[in-house]
CSV table of N, CA and C in Angstrom, one decimal:
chain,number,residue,atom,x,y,z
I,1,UNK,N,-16.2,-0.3,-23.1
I,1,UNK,CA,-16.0,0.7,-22.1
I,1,UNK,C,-15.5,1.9,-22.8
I,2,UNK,N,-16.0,3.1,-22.6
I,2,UNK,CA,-15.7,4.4,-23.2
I,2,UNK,C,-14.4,4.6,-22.5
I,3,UNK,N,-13.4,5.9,-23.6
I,3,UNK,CA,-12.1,5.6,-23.0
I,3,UNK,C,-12.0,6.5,-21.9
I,4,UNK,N,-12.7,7.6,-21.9
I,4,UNK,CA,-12.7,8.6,-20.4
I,4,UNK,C,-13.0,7.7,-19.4
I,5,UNK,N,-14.0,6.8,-19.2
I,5,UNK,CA,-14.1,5.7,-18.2
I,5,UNK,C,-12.9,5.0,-18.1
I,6,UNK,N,-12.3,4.4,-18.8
I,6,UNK,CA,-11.1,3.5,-19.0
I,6,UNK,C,-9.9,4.4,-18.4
I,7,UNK,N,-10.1,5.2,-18.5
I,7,UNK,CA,-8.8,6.6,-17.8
I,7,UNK,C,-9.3,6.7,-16.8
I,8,UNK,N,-10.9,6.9,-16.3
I,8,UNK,CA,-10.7,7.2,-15.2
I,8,UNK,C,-10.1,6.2,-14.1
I,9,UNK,N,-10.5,4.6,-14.8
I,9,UNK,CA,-10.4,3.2,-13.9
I,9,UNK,C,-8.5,3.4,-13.5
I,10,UNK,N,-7.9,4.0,-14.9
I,10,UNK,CA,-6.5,4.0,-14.5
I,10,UNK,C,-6.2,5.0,-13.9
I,11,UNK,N,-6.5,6.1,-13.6
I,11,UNK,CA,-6.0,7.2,-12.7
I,11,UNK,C,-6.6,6.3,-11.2
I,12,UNK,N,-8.3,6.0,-11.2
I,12,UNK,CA,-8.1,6.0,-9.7
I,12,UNK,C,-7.3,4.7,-9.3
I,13,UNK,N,-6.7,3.7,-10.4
I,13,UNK,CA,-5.7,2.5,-9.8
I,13,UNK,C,-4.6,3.3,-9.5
I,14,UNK,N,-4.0,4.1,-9.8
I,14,UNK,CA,-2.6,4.5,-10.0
I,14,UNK,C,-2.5,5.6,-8.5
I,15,UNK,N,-4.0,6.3,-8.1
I,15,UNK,CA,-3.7,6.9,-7.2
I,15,UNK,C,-4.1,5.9,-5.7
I,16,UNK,N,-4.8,4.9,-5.6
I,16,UNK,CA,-5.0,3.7,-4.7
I,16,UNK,C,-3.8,3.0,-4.2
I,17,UNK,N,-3.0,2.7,-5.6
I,17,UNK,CA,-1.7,2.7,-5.3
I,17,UNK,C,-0.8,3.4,-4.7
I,18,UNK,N,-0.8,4.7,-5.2
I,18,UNK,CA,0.0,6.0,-4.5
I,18,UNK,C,-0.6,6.1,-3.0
I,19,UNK,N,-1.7,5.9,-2.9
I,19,UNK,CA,-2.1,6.2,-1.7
I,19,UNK,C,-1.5,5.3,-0.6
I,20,UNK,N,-2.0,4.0,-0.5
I,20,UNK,CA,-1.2,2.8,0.3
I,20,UNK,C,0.6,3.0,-0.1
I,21,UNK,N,0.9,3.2,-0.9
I,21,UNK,CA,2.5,3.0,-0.8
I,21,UNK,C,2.5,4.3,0.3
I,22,UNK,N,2.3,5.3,0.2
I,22,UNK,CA,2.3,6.7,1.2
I,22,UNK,C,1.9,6.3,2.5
I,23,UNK,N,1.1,5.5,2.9
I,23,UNK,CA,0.7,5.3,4.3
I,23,UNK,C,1.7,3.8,4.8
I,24,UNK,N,2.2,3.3,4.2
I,24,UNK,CA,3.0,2.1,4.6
I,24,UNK,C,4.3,3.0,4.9
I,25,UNK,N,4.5,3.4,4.0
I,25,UNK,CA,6.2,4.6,4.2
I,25,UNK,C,5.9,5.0,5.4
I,26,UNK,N,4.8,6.1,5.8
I,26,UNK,CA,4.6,6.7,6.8
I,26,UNK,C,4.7,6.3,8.3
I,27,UNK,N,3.4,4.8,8.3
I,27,UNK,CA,3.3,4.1,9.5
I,27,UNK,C,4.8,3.3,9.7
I,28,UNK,N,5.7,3.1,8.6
I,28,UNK,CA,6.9,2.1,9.0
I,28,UNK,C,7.9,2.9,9.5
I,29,UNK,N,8.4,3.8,9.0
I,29,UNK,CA,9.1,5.1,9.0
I,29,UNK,C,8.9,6.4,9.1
I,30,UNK,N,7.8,6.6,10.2
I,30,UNK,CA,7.2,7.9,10.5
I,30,UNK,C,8.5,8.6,11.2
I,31,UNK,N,8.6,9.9,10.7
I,31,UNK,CA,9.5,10.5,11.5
I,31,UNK,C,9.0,11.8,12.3
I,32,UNK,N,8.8,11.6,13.3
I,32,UNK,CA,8.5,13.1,14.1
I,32,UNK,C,8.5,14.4,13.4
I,33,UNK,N,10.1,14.7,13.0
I,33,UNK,CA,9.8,16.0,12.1
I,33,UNK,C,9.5,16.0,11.1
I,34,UNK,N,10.1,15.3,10.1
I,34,UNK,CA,9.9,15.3,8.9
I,34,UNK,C,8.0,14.6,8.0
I,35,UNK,N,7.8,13.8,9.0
I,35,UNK,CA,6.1,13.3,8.2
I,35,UNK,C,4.8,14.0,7.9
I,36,UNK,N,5.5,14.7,9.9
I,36,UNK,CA,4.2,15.9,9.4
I,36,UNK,C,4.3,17.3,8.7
I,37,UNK,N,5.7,17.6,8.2
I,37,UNK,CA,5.8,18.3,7.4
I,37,UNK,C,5.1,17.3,5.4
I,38,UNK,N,5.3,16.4,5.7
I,38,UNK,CA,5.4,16.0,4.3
I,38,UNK,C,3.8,15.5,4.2
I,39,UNK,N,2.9,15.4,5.5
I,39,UNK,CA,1.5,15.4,5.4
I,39,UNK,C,0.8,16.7,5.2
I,40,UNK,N,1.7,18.3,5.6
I,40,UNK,CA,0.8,19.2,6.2
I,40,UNK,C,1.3,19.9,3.9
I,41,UNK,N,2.4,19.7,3.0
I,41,UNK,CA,2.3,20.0,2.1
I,41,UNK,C,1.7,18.6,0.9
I,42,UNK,N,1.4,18.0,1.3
I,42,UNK,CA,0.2,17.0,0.4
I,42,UNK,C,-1.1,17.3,0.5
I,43,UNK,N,-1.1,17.5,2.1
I,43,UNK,CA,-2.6,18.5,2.1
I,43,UNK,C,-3.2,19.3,1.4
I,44,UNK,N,-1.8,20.7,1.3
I,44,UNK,CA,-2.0,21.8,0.2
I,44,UNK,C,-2.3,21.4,-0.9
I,45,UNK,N,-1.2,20.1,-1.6
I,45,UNK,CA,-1.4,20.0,-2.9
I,45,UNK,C,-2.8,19.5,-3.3
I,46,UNK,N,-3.4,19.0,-2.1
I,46,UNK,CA,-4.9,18.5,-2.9
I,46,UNK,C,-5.9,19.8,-2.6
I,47,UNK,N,-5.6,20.7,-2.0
I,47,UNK,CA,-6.9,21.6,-2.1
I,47,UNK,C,-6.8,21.8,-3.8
I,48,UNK,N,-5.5,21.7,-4.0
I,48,UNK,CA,-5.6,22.1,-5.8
I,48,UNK,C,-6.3,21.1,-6.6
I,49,UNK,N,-6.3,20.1,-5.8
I,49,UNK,CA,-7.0,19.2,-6.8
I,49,UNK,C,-8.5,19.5,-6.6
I,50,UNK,N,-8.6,20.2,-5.9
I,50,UNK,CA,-10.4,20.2,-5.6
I,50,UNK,C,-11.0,19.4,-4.8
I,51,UNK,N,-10.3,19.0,-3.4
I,51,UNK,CA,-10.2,17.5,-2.9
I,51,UNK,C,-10.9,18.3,-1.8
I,52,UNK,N,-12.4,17.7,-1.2
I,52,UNK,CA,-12.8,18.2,0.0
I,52,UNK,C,-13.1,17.7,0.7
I,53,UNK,N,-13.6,18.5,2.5
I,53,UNK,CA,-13.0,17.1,3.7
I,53,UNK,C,-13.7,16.3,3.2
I,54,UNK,N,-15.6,16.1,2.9
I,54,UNK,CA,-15.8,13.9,3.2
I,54,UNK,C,-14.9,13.6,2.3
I,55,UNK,N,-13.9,14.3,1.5
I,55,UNK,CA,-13.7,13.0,0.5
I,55,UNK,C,-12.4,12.1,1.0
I,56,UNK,N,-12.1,12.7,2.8
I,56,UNK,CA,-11.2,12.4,3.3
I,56,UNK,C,-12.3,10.7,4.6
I,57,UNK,N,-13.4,11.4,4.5
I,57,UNK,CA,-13.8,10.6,5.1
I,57,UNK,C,-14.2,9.2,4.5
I,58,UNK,N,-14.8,9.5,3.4
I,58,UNK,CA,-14.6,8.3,2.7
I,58,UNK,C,-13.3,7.2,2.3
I,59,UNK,N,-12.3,7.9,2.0
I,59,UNK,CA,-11.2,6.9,2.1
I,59,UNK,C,-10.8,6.5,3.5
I,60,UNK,N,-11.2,6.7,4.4
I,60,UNK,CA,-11.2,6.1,5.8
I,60,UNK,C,-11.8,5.2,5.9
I,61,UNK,N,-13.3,5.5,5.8
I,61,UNK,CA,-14.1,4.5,5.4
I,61,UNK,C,-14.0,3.2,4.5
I,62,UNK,N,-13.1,3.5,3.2
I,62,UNK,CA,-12.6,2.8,2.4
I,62,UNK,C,-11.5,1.3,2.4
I,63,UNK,N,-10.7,2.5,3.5
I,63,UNK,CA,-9.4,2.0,4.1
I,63,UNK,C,-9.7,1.1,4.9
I,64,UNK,N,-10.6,1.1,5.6
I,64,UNK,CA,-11.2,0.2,6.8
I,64,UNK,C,-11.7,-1.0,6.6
I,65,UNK,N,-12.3,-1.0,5.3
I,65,UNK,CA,-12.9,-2.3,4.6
I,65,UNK,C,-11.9,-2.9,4.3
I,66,UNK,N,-11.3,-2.3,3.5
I,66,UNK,CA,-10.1,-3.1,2.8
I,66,UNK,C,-9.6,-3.7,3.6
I,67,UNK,N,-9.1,-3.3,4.9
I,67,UNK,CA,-8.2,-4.2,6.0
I,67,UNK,C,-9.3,-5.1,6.3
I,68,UNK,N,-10.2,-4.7,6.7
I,68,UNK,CA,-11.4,-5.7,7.6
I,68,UNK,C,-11.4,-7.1,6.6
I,69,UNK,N,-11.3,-6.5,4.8
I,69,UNK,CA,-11.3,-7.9,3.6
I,69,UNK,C,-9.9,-8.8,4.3
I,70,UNK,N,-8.6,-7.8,4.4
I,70,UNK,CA,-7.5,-8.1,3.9
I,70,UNK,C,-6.9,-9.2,5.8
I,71,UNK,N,-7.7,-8.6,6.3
I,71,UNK,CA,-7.3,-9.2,7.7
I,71,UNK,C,-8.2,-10.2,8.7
I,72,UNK,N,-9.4,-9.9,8.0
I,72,UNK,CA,-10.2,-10.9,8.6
I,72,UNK,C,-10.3,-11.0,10.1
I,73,UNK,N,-10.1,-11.7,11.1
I,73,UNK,CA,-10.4,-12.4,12.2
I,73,UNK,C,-9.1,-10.9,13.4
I,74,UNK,N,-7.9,-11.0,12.3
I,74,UNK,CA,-7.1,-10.5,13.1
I,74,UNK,C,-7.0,-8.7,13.0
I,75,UNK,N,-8.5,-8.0,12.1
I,75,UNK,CA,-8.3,-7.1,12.1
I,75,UNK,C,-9.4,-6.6,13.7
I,76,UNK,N,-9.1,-7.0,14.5
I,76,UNK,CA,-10.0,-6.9,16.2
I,76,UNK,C,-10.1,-5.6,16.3
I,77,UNK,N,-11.8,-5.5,17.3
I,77,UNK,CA,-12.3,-4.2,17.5
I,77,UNK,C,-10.9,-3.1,17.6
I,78,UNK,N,-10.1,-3.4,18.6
I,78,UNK,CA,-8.7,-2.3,19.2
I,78,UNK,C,-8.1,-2.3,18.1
I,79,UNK,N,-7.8,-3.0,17.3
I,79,UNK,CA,-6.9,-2.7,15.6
I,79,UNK,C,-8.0,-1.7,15.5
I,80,UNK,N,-8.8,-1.7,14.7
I,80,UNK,CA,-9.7,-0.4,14.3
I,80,UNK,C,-10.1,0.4,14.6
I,81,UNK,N,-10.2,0.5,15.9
I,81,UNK,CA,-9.7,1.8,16.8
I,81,UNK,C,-8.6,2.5,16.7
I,82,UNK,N,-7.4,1.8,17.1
I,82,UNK,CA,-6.5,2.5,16.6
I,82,UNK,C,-5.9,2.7,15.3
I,83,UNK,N,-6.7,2.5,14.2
I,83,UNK,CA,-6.3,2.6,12.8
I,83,UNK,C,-6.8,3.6,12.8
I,84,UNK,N,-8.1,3.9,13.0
I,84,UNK,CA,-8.7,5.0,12.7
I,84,UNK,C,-8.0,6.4,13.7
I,85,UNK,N,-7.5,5.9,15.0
I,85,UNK,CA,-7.4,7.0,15.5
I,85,UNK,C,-5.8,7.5,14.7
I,86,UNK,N,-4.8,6.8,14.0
I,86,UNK,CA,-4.0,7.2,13.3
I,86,UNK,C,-4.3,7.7,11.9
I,87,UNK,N,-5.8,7.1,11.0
I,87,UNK,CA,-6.0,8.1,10.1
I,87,UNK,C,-6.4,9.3,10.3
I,88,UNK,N,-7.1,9.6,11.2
I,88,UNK,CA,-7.8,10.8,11.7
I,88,UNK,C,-6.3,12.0,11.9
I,89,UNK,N,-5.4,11.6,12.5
I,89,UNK,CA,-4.4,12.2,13.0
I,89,UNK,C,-3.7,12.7,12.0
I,90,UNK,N,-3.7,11.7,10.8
I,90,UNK,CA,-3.0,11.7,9.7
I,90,UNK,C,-3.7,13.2,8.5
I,91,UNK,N,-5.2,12.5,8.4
I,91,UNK,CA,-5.6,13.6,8.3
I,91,UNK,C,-5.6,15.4,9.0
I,92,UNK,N,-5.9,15.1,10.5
I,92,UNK,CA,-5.7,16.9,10.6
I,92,UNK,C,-4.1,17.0,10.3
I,93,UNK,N,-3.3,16.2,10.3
I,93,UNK,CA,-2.0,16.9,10.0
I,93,UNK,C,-2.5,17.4,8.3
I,94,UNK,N,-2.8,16.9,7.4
I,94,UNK,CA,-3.0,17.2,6.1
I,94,UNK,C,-3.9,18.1,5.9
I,95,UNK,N,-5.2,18.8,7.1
I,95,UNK,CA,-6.3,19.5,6.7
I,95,UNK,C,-5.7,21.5,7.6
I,96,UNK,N,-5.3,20.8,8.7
I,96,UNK,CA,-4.4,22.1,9.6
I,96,UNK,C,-4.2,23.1,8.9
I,97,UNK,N,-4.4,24.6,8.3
I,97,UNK,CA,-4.0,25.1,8.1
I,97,UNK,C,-4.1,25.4,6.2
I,98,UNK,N,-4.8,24.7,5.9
I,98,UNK,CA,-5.3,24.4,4.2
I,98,UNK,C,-6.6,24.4,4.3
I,99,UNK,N,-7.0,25.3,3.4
I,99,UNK,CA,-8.2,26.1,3.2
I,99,UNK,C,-9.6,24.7,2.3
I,100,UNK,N,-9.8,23.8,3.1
I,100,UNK,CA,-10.5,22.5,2.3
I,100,UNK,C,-11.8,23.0,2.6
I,101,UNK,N,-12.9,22.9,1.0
I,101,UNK,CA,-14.1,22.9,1.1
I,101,UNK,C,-15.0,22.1,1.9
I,102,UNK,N,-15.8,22.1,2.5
I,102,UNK,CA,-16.6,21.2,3.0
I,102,UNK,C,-17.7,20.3,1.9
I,103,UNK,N,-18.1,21.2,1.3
I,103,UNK,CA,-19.0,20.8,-0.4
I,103,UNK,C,-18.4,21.1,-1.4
């Protein structure tokens, strides 16, 4: 394996992780004031990364499998409904007001 591949495998482990540790915090200990300030400046920080909307749709998409592996029988039609209707939320708090490319 070339080592820029091998870095890449470790950045996107390292941010998969960052990601779910952030959405467990959030959904356990969501605070009214304080989350969606702390979703609407993570937002900003990824327009710097070059981060645009599908690539928000994809990890939805992403996120969805993962539970559907991780849960099986008990992730039911209404669980996934309302997961999605909490990522979606999650997202325009992070997209609101931050200038994200579409392409």
């Amino acid at each position: 394996m070339e080592e820029t591949e091998e870095k890449y495998i470790k950045n996107l482990k390292k941010h998969t992780s960052r990601l779910f540790r952030a959405l467990v915090g959030l959904l356990v200990d969501w605070d009214f004031e304080k989350s969606p300030r702390f979703l609407k400046v993570l937002g900003e920080r990824h327009t710097r990364y070059n981060v645009i909307l599908p690539h928000f749709n994809l990890i939805g998409l992403a996120i969805t499998q993962v539970l559907q592996e991780l849960l099986g029988f008990n992730f039911t039609v209404e669980s996934e409904k309302t997961w999605k209707k909490v990522y979606l939320y999650i997202v325009e708090l992070m997209t609101e007001d931050n200038e994200f490319s579409t392409f």
